[in-house]
Structures are given as C-alpha cells and as structure tokens.
Amino acid sequence: MFRLAHISDIHLLPLPSISLKQLISKRIMGYLNWQFDRKNIHNQDMLRTLLQDIKQKNTNHLAITGDLVNLALPSEFEAATKWLKQLGEANEISIVFGNHDCYVESGYRRACESWKNYIGDDRSDEIFPFVRYRKNSALIGVNSGVSTPPFMATGVFDKRQAEHLKKILETAKQNHKFRIIMIHHPPVEGVTSLTKKLHGQNIFRSVIEILGAELILHGHTHVNSLNWIEGPERTVPVIGVASASQRPIREHNLRAATYNLFDIDRQSEEWHCRYQTFGYHHSFSSVRKISDQLLLP
C-alpha cells in the first residue's frame, strides 16, 4: 500500500520585509491585499499542528500543490526551502507551483532553482511535466503557475505540456502504476471565477479523455472539493483541498485548514483507493477526521 498526504496553498508566514524597489511591480497589489486581508486568514500555528498530525499518520509521501509563498520574494523562497527541509527528505515530497510562487516573472525561475529536488523527474531532465515513481504509484507534476497581470490569478496548461503528459501517462499505465496528477489550478469548468481559471483546461481534459488517470489533485480554491472529469474507461476524481494554513472565514465560505490522505492498493488486478480528509473542528485546537470514503473501486 502507498499512503499519500496532500496539502496546498501554504502561504508561509511571516511575510518578510520588502523594499520599495520590490514593490514597484505587481507585488504592490499583493502586498496591500496581504496587509488588509490575507494576514488575517493564514496562521502558522494551525499549519504546524496540521503537519504534526500528518506525521503521525506514517505517510509514504507528501504532495504539495502550490502557493508555498506569497509574493515570490527571494527571501520567501529561502524560508520555504528551509521549511521543506524540516518536513522530510526531498524524495518523500513532491511539489508543483501555484500562481503566488510565480507571482512575478522571476518567480518561476527562482522556484525551479530553490525546489529542484522536489520537482525533478526520476528518469529525465524534464521539469514539467515530471514523473516520480513511488511504490505502486506515479506522481506526475504539471505546472499551471504563471506570472499574470494585476488582479488576475489565472493558470495555463499548454500543448507542449500536453504532449509530454500523454507519454508519461501511457508509460505509467504500461508499468501498472496508479497515476496521480498534481496541478495547482483545478481543471474543472465553473469552479473558479474568470480571474482565477485555468486557461487550456480543455487541452488538459482531452488528454485525460484519451489516456485517463486514477487521481487528480489540485489547490488554488482554498476549498475541499470532489469533482469528476471524463476518462476513457471511467470518470476520474479531481480533488481539491483547503489551504493548509487558513482560519475559517464564513463570509468567504472557507473552512479551517485541512489535508487529504489517500491509501492506494492493488488487489486482484483492481485499484483500491481510500480517501480521508482531516482538519480542524469547532475548537480549532486539534485536528480530527472530517470524512472517509472509497474512491475506487
């Protein structure tokens, strides 16, 4: 059995000091948004407690679907890299980037340099999409994080990634692996506003319609969700998770920090996947099980 934990949208605290020169960009809007809104949503103590609970579950791997940082400042990447090293070995953690990791043009490059040990492909020099084989599963990382104009948080999936993804999915299926795709933006129509949607989601879904996958994980929405998209033999579950550091915000319909846990096994040539969600209940002092269900068969 392979046990996988999934978290997203970390938005690590505290936000480091920022110079006037660094603010002369899209960052000024993000900084103001942080000061008047986001700093009241994200909480480092809640994140720490959530990670402690994950550690007690004896997981084999941790999937992080983006937004580790806030404004893509150089000092944020340094702090995030230090944080990742404290979580565990690089071969036990896989990352894809979110729009905040690529907040400015230099963000993508810095993310690749800083987190290369968490995005590297096992069998090639390809960055995105990449594949990492672990036990009975294939963790497949797709990048949707790009720098966007102010007030936009959209993502992109293009034809270049699609062609590489097809090859990865086909090879992983031939090797009898449980194929898990990690992407920041949800590849599902209508679950985000136009300013936050994934451009090219029709290209992504066409790949899945042809070659399928067993599980797709995403972040971005800060909401726990389960959707389905068409595959060649059956529909494919698309699962989102709330931010791993967020307080509950009623007016935004956001619940407190959660994580997902997947137990993946193959019996009699058939995949079995148990899907559990853990998070804070009303006391916000401890993490408890929220839901438990079988995704497959």
mmCIF file of C-alpha atoms in Angstrom:
data_model
loop_
_atom_site.group_PDB
_atom_site.id
_atom_site.type_symbol
_atom_site.label_atom_id
_atom_site.label_comp_id
_atom_site.label_asym_id
_atom_site.label_seq_id
_atom_site.Cartn_x
_atom_site.Cartn_y
_atom_site.Cartn_z
ATOM 1 C CA MET A 1 0.000 0.000 0.000
ATOM 2 C CA PHE A 2 1.056 3.568 -0.736
ATOM 3 C CA ARG A 3 -0.092 6.288 1.683
ATOM 4 C CA LEU A 4 -0.097 9.818 0.269
ATOM 5 C CA ALA A 5 -0.882 13.073 2.087
ATOM 6 C CA HIS A 6 -1.992 16.137 0.121
ATOM 7 C CA ILE A 7 -1.734 19.771 1.234
ATOM 8 C CA SER A 8 -1.841 23.040 -0.669
ATOM 9 C CA ASP A 9 -1.734 26.843 -0.530
ATOM 10 C CA ILE A 10 0.691 27.101 2.372
ATOM 11 C CA HIS A 11 1.290 30.875 2.148
ATOM 12 C CA LEU A 12 4.169 30.706 4.593
ATOM 13 C CA LEU A 13 4.437 33.274 7.356
ATOM 14 C CA PRO A 14 5.718 35.707 8.355
ATOM 15 C CA LEU A 15 5.869 37.887 5.270
ATOM 16 C CA PRO A 16 9.466 39.207 5.173
ATOM 17 C CA SER A 17 10.313 42.880 4.910
ATOM 18 C CA ILE A 18 10.006 44.232 1.397
ATOM 19 C CA SER A 19 11.898 47.087 -0.246
ATOM 20 C CA LEU A 20 10.380 49.915 -2.260
ATOM 21 C CA LYS A 21 12.138 48.597 -5.360
ATOM 22 C CA GLN A 22 10.490 45.195 -4.924
ATOM 23 C CA LEU A 23 7.090 46.837 -4.552
ATOM 24 C CA ILE A 24 7.353 48.606 -7.931
ATOM 25 C CA SER A 25 5.635 45.739 -9.731
ATOM 26 C CA LYS A 26 2.503 43.630 -9.372
ATOM 27 C CA ARG A 27 3.731 42.962 -5.833
ATOM 28 C CA ILE A 28 2.307 46.252 -4.561
ATOM 29 C CA MET A 29 -1.247 44.950 -5.064
ATOM 30 C CA GLY A 30 -0.384 41.652 -3.418
ATOM 31 C CA TYR A 31 1.253 43.441 -0.517
ATOM 32 C CA LEU A 32 -1.814 45.608 0.089
ATOM 33 C CA ASN A 33 -4.057 42.545 -0.189
ATOM 34 C CA TRP A 34 -1.872 40.832 2.384
ATOM 35 C CA GLN A 35 -1.987 43.728 4.826
ATOM 36 C CA PHE A 36 -5.761 44.209 4.652
ATOM 37 C CA ASP A 37 -6.942 40.620 4.161
ATOM 38 C CA ARG A 38 -4.621 37.610 3.835
ATOM 39 C CA LYS A 39 -2.601 38.153 7.020
ATOM 40 C CA ASN A 40 -5.845 37.658 8.951
ATOM 41 C CA ILE A 41 -6.610 34.392 7.132
ATOM 42 C CA HIS A 42 -3.370 32.414 7.365
ATOM 43 C CA ASN A 43 -1.975 31.121 10.650
ATOM 44 C CA GLN A 44 1.401 29.458 11.182
ATOM 45 C CA ASP A 45 0.364 27.647 14.381
ATOM 46 C CA MET A 46 -2.552 25.953 12.596
ATOM 47 C CA LEU A 47 -0.202 24.857 9.816
ATOM 48 C CA ARG A 48 2.262 23.455 12.345
ATOM 49 C CA THR A 49 -0.422 21.418 14.128
ATOM 50 C CA LEU A 50 -1.740 20.089 10.812
ATOM 51 C CA LEU A 51 1.743 18.912 9.785
ATOM 52 C CA GLN A 52 2.235 17.191 13.135
ATOM 53 C CA ASP A 53 -0.977 15.260 12.545
ATOM 54 C CA ILE A 54 0.219 14.203 9.083
ATOM 55 C CA LYS A 55 3.481 12.956 10.573
ATOM 56 C CA GLN A 56 1.579 10.716 12.989
ATOM 57 C CA LYS A 57 -0.181 9.024 10.061
ATOM 58 C CA ASN A 58 3.048 7.352 8.816
ATOM 59 C CA THR A 59 2.667 8.592 5.260
ATOM 60 C CA ASN A 60 4.960 7.479 2.441
ATOM 61 C CA HIS A 61 4.835 10.754 0.529
ATOM 62 C CA LEU A 62 3.604 14.352 0.715
ATOM 63 C CA ALA A 63 2.106 16.141 -2.300
ATOM 64 C CA ILE A 64 2.046 19.955 -2.198
ATOM 65 C CA THR A 65 0.006 21.583 -4.964
ATOM 66 C CA GLY A 66 1.429 25.085 -4.929
ATOM 67 C CA ASP A 67 1.423 28.530 -3.346
ATOM 68 C CA LEU A 68 4.135 27.925 -0.789
ATOM 69 C CA VAL A 69 4.963 31.649 -0.799
ATOM 70 C CA ASN A 70 3.025 34.903 -1.186
ATOM 71 C CA LEU A 71 4.821 37.498 -3.340
ATOM 72 C CA ALA A 72 7.690 35.428 -4.804
ATOM 73 C CA LEU A 73 10.298 37.424 -2.876
ATOM 74 C CA PRO A 74 13.829 35.944 -2.850
ATOM 75 C CA SER A 75 13.748 35.758 0.960
ATOM 76 C CA GLU A 76 10.433 33.883 0.790
ATOM 77 C CA PHE A 77 11.997 31.166 -1.372
ATOM 78 C CA GLU A 78 14.847 30.842 1.113
ATOM 79 C CA ALA A 79 12.404 30.488 4.022
ATOM 80 C CA ALA A 80 10.255 27.992 2.106
ATOM 81 C CA THR A 81 13.277 25.845 1.227
ATOM 82 C CA LYS A 82 14.288 25.746 4.896
ATOM 83 C CA TRP A 83 10.715 24.808 5.821
ATOM 84 C CA LEU A 84 10.678 21.980 3.269
ATOM 85 C CA LYS A 85 13.914 20.522 4.632
ATOM 86 C CA GLN A 86 12.326 20.394 8.082
ATOM 87 C CA LEU A 87 9.378 18.417 6.688
ATOM 88 C CA GLY A 88 11.453 15.465 5.494
ATOM 89 C CA GLU A 89 13.651 14.079 2.746
ATOM 90 C CA ALA A 90 13.266 15.546 -0.745
ATOM 91 C CA ASN A 91 12.464 12.151 -2.247
ATOM 92 C CA GLU A 92 9.427 11.958 0.068
ATOM 93 C CA ILE A 93 7.937 15.310 -1.027
ATOM 94 C CA SER A 94 6.706 16.437 -4.463
ATOM 95 C CA ILE A 95 5.708 19.989 -5.414
ATOM 96 C CA VAL A 96 4.007 21.843 -8.229
ATOM 97 C CA PHE A 97 3.916 25.632 -8.445
ATOM 98 C CA GLY A 98 0.983 27.951 -7.832
ATOM 99 C CA ASN A 99 0.283 31.451 -9.085
ATOM 100 C CA HIS A 100 1.831 33.002 -5.944
ATOM 101 C CA ASP A 101 5.067 31.050 -6.467
ATOM 102 C CA CYS A 102 5.181 32.587 -9.964
ATOM 103 C CA TYR A 103 3.797 35.960 -8.863
ATOM 104 C CA VAL A 104 6.356 37.933 -10.895
ATOM 105 C CA GLU A 105 8.400 36.969 -13.958
ATOM 106 C CA SER A 106 11.399 35.863 -11.891
ATOM 107 C CA GLY A 107 9.256 33.656 -9.642
ATOM 108 C CA TYR A 108 9.193 30.563 -11.856
ATOM 109 C CA ARG A 109 12.971 30.567 -12.284
ATOM 110 C CA ARG A 110 13.565 31.043 -8.555
ATOM 111 C CA ALA A 111 11.086 28.282 -7.719
ATOM 112 C CA CYS A 112 12.855 25.882 -10.101
ATOM 113 C CA GLU A 113 16.250 26.719 -8.618
ATOM 114 C CA SER A 114 15.125 26.618 -4.987
ATOM 115 C CA TRP A 115 12.956 23.498 -5.148
ATOM 116 C CA LYS A 116 14.700 21.468 -7.838
ATOM 117 C CA ASN A 117 14.994 18.457 -5.518
ATOM 118 C CA TYR A 118 11.208 18.347 -5.122
ATOM 119 C CA ILE A 119 10.245 18.634 -8.788
ATOM 120 C CA GLY A 120 12.947 16.588 -10.508
ATOM 121 C CA ASP A 121 11.957 13.759 -12.810
ATOM 122 C CA ASP A 122 13.249 10.310 -11.889
ATOM 123 C CA ARG A 123 14.158 9.353 -15.431
ATOM 124 C CA SER A 124 14.912 12.510 -17.430
ATOM 125 C CA ASP A 125 15.894 16.162 -17.155
ATOM 126 C CA GLU A 126 12.311 17.282 -17.741
ATOM 127 C CA ILE A 127 10.978 19.758 -15.163
ATOM 128 C CA PHE A 128 7.296 19.979 -16.122
ATOM 129 C CA PRO A 129 5.599 17.713 -16.515
ATOM 130 C CA PHE A 130 7.673 15.367 -14.354
ATOM 131 C CA VAL A 131 7.058 11.869 -13.025
ATOM 132 C CA ARG A 132 8.314 10.280 -9.801
ATOM 133 C CA TYR A 133 7.649 6.576 -9.235
ATOM 134 C CA ARG A 134 6.962 5.648 -5.621
ATOM 135 C CA LYS A 135 5.913 2.093 -4.693
ATOM 136 C CA ASN A 136 2.794 1.296 -6.754
ATOM 137 C CA SER A 137 2.167 4.893 -7.852
ATOM 138 C CA ALA A 138 3.372 7.520 -10.327
ATOM 139 C CA LEU A 139 3.334 11.110 -9.056
ATOM 140 C CA ILE A 140 3.004 13.355 -12.101
ATOM 141 C CA GLY A 141 3.633 17.083 -11.699
ATOM 142 C CA VAL A 142 2.077 19.570 -14.125
ATOM 143 C CA ASN A 143 2.760 23.307 -13.967
ATOM 144 C CA SER A 144 -0.088 25.809 -14.252
ATOM 145 C CA GLY A 145 1.619 28.641 -12.343
ATOM 146 C CA VAL A 146 2.474 31.683 -14.449
ATOM 147 C CA SER A 147 3.012 35.382 -13.833
ATOM 148 C CA THR A 148 -0.174 37.329 -14.576
ATOM 149 C CA PRO A 149 -1.263 40.990 -14.713
ATOM 150 C CA PRO A 150 -2.602 42.679 -11.550
ATOM 151 C CA PHE A 151 -5.956 41.388 -10.255
ATOM 152 C CA MET A 152 -5.508 38.124 -12.161
ATOM 153 C CA ALA A 153 -4.637 34.693 -10.755
ATOM 154 C CA THR A 154 -5.167 32.530 -13.821
ATOM 155 C CA GLY A 155 -3.131 29.488 -14.788
ATOM 156 C CA VAL A 156 -2.025 27.969 -18.100
ATOM 157 C CA PHE A 157 -1.766 24.427 -19.448
ATOM 158 C CA ASP A 158 -0.411 24.333 -22.991
ATOM 159 C CA LYS A 159 0.048 21.870 -25.843
ATOM 160 C CA ARG A 160 3.745 21.348 -25.064
ATOM 161 C CA GLN A 161 2.949 20.028 -21.611
ATOM 162 C CA ALA A 162 0.056 18.020 -23.051
ATOM 163 C CA GLU A 163 2.338 16.083 -25.422
ATOM 164 C CA HIS A 164 4.756 15.201 -22.620
ATOM 165 C CA LEU A 165 1.895 14.316 -20.270
ATOM 166 C CA LYS A 166 0.481 11.847 -22.803
ATOM 167 C CA LYS A 167 3.779 9.950 -22.900
ATOM 168 C CA ILE A 168 4.086 9.895 -19.105
ATOM 169 C CA LEU A 169 0.528 8.627 -18.610
ATOM 170 C CA GLU A 170 0.936 5.931 -21.246
ATOM 171 C CA THR A 171 4.249 4.675 -19.829
ATOM 172 C CA ALA A 172 2.966 4.698 -16.252
ATOM 173 C CA LYS A 173 -0.077 2.665 -17.263
ATOM 174 C CA GLN A 174 2.127 0.128 -19.039
ATOM 175 C CA ASN A 175 4.135 -0.145 -15.800
ATOM 176 C CA HIS A 176 0.911 -0.774 -13.829
ATOM 177 C CA LYS A 177 1.215 2.377 -11.735
ATOM 178 C CA PHE A 178 -1.561 4.325 -10.030
ATOM 179 C CA ARG A 179 -1.321 7.652 -11.882
ATOM 180 C CA ILE A 180 -1.667 10.746 -9.690
ATOM 181 C CA ILE A 181 -1.565 14.135 -11.438
ATOM 182 C CA MET A 182 -0.687 17.205 -9.346
ATOM 183 C CA ILE A 183 -1.700 20.644 -10.654
ATOM 184 C CA HIS A 184 -2.397 23.931 -8.861
ATOM 185 C CA HIS A 185 -5.412 25.253 -10.791
ATOM 186 C CA PRO A 186 -8.481 22.969 -10.975
ATOM 187 C CA PRO A 187 -9.013 21.570 -14.496
ATOM 188 C CA VAL A 188 -12.779 21.695 -13.993
ATOM 189 C CA GLU A 189 -15.172 24.120 -15.654
ATOM 190 C CA GLY A 190 -17.044 26.593 -13.481
ATOM 191 C CA VAL A 191 -15.351 26.056 -10.105
ATOM 192 C CA THR A 192 -13.412 29.355 -10.170
ATOM 193 C CA SER A 193 -14.063 32.886 -11.366
ATOM 194 C CA LEU A 194 -12.736 34.037 -14.742
ATOM 195 C CA THR A 195 -9.873 35.834 -12.989
ATOM 196 C CA LYS A 196 -8.714 32.558 -11.396
ATOM 197 C CA LYS A 197 -9.482 29.922 -14.023
ATOM 198 C CA LEU A 198 -7.114 27.550 -15.811
ATOM 199 C CA HIS A 199 -6.553 28.501 -19.448
ATOM 200 C CA GLY A 200 -6.098 25.363 -21.524
ATOM 201 C CA GLN A 201 -8.231 23.179 -19.277
ATOM 202 C CA ASN A 202 -9.910 21.806 -22.420
ATOM 203 C CA ILE A 203 -6.462 20.666 -23.607
ATOM 204 C CA PHE A 204 -5.842 19.021 -20.221
ATOM 205 C CA ARG A 205 -9.217 17.272 -20.212
ATOM 206 C CA SER A 206 -8.719 15.999 -23.757
ATOM 207 C CA VAL A 207 -5.536 14.242 -22.598
ATOM 208 C CA ILE A 208 -7.436 12.616 -19.728
ATOM 209 C CA GLU A 209 -10.299 11.604 -22.026
ATOM 210 C CA ILE A 210 -7.830 9.690 -24.200
ATOM 211 C CA LEU A 211 -5.355 8.256 -21.677
ATOM 212 C CA GLY A 212 -7.079 8.557 -18.311
ATOM 213 C CA ALA A 213 -5.584 8.836 -14.836
ATOM 214 C CA GLU A 214 -6.517 7.416 -11.468
ATOM 215 C CA LEU A 215 -6.458 10.635 -9.426
ATOM 216 C CA ILE A 216 -6.008 14.385 -9.981
ATOM 217 C CA LEU A 217 -5.048 16.687 -7.071
ATOM 218 C CA HIS A 218 -5.224 20.476 -7.040
ATOM 219 C CA GLY A 219 -5.275 23.526 -4.774
ATOM 220 C CA HIS A 220 -5.959 27.206 -5.584
ATOM 221 C CA THR A 221 -9.619 27.383 -4.490
ATOM 222 C CA HIS A 222 -8.876 27.031 -0.738
ATOM 223 C CA VAL A 223 -11.921 24.744 -0.597
ATOM 224 C CA ASN A 224 -12.320 20.989 -0.089
ATOM 225 C CA SER A 225 -13.906 19.595 -3.231
ATOM 226 C CA LEU A 226 -14.533 16.440 -5.241
ATOM 227 C CA ASN A 227 -15.321 16.695 -8.954
ATOM 228 C CA TRP A 228 -15.094 14.235 -11.841
ATOM 229 C CA ILE A 229 -13.911 14.500 -15.436
ATOM 230 C CA GLU A 230 -14.264 12.016 -18.265
ATOM 231 C CA GLY A 231 -11.687 9.284 -18.833
ATOM 232 C CA PRO A 232 -11.520 6.551 -21.495
ATOM 233 C CA GLU A 233 -12.911 3.827 -19.215
ATOM 234 C CA ARG A 234 -14.403 5.691 -16.241
ATOM 235 C CA THR A 235 -14.629 9.151 -14.772
ATOM 236 C CA VAL A 236 -11.535 10.437 -12.970
ATOM 237 C CA PRO A 237 -11.754 12.033 -9.486
ATOM 238 C CA VAL A 238 -10.459 15.616 -9.235
ATOM 239 C CA ILE A 239 -9.838 16.543 -5.593
ATOM 240 C CA GLY A 240 -9.115 19.956 -4.121
ATOM 241 C CA VAL A 241 -8.087 20.786 -0.574
ATOM 242 C CA ALA A 242 -8.440 23.837 1.646
ATOM 243 C CA SER A 243 -5.374 25.916 2.431
ATOM 244 C CA ALA A 244 -3.160 24.179 4.990
ATOM 245 C CA SER A 245 -2.794 27.391 6.987
ATOM 246 C CA GLN A 246 -6.163 29.113 6.796
ATOM 247 C CA ARG A 247 -8.513 30.170 9.560
ATOM 248 C CA PRO A 248 -12.243 29.656 8.904
ATOM 249 C CA ILE A 249 -13.710 32.654 7.089
ATOM 250 C CA ARG A 250 -17.521 32.456 6.990
ATOM 251 C CA GLU A 251 -18.076 35.318 4.558
ATOM 252 C CA HIS A 252 -15.782 33.629 2.018
ATOM 253 C CA ASN A 253 -17.197 30.138 2.736
ATOM 254 C CA LEU A 254 -13.724 28.933 3.741
ATOM 255 C CA ARG A 255 -13.320 26.229 6.350
ATOM 256 C CA ALA A 256 -10.265 25.883 8.572
ATOM 257 C CA ALA A 257 -7.066 24.188 7.394
ATOM 258 C CA THR A 258 -7.339 20.583 6.188
ATOM 259 C CA TYR A 259 -5.357 17.857 4.439
ATOM 260 C CA ASN A 260 -6.286 14.795 2.414
ATOM 261 C CA LEU A 261 -4.961 11.279 2.946
ATOM 262 C CA PHE A 262 -5.033 8.536 0.294
ATOM 263 C CA ASP A 263 -4.388 4.827 0.836
ATOM 264 C CA ILE A 264 -3.681 3.205 -2.530
ATOM 265 C CA ASP A 265 -3.569 -0.539 -3.074
ATOM 266 C CA ARG A 266 -3.982 -3.025 -5.922
ATOM 267 C CA GLN A 267 -5.863 -6.259 -5.347
ATOM 268 C CA SER A 268 -6.862 -8.857 -7.952
ATOM 269 C CA GLU A 269 -5.787 -6.521 -10.787
ATOM 270 C CA GLU A 270 -8.079 -3.783 -9.466
ATOM 271 C CA TRP A 271 -7.140 -0.461 -7.861
ATOM 272 C CA HIS A 272 -8.462 0.454 -4.424
ATOM 273 C CA CYS A 273 -8.201 3.990 -3.054
ATOM 274 C CA ARG A 274 -9.444 5.127 0.345
ATOM 275 C CA TYR A 275 -9.840 8.907 0.636
ATOM 276 C CA GLN A 276 -9.913 10.658 4.019
ATOM 277 C CA THR A 277 -9.978 14.344 4.948
ATOM 278 C CA PHE A 278 -8.615 15.644 8.253
ATOM 279 C CA GLY A 279 -8.917 19.155 9.616
ATOM 280 C CA TYR A 280 -9.922 21.434 12.438
ATOM 281 C CA HIS A 281 -13.285 21.176 14.125
ATOM 282 C CA HIS A 282 -15.036 23.931 16.062
ATOM 283 C CA SER A 283 -12.469 24.194 18.863
ATOM 284 C CA PHE A 284 -9.619 24.871 16.362
ATOM 285 C CA SER A 285 -7.243 23.331 18.900
ATOM 286 C CA SER A 286 -6.931 19.863 17.371
ATOM 287 C CA VAL A 287 -7.175 18.080 14.034
ATOM 288 C CA ARG A 288 -9.814 15.388 13.526
ATOM 289 C CA LYS A 289 -11.211 13.222 10.734
ATOM 290 C CA ILE A 290 -13.813 15.055 8.665
ATOM 291 C CA SER A 291 -14.705 12.460 6.019
ATOM 292 C CA ASP A 292 -13.828 8.928 4.934
ATOM 293 C CA GLN A 293 -14.820 7.229 1.683
ATOM 294 C CA LEU A 294 -13.726 4.816 -1.026
ATOM 295 C CA LEU A 295 -12.865 6.430 -4.357
ATOM 296 C CA LEU A 296 -12.016 3.188 -6.109
ATOM 297 C CA PRO A 297 -13.343 0.696 -6.986
#
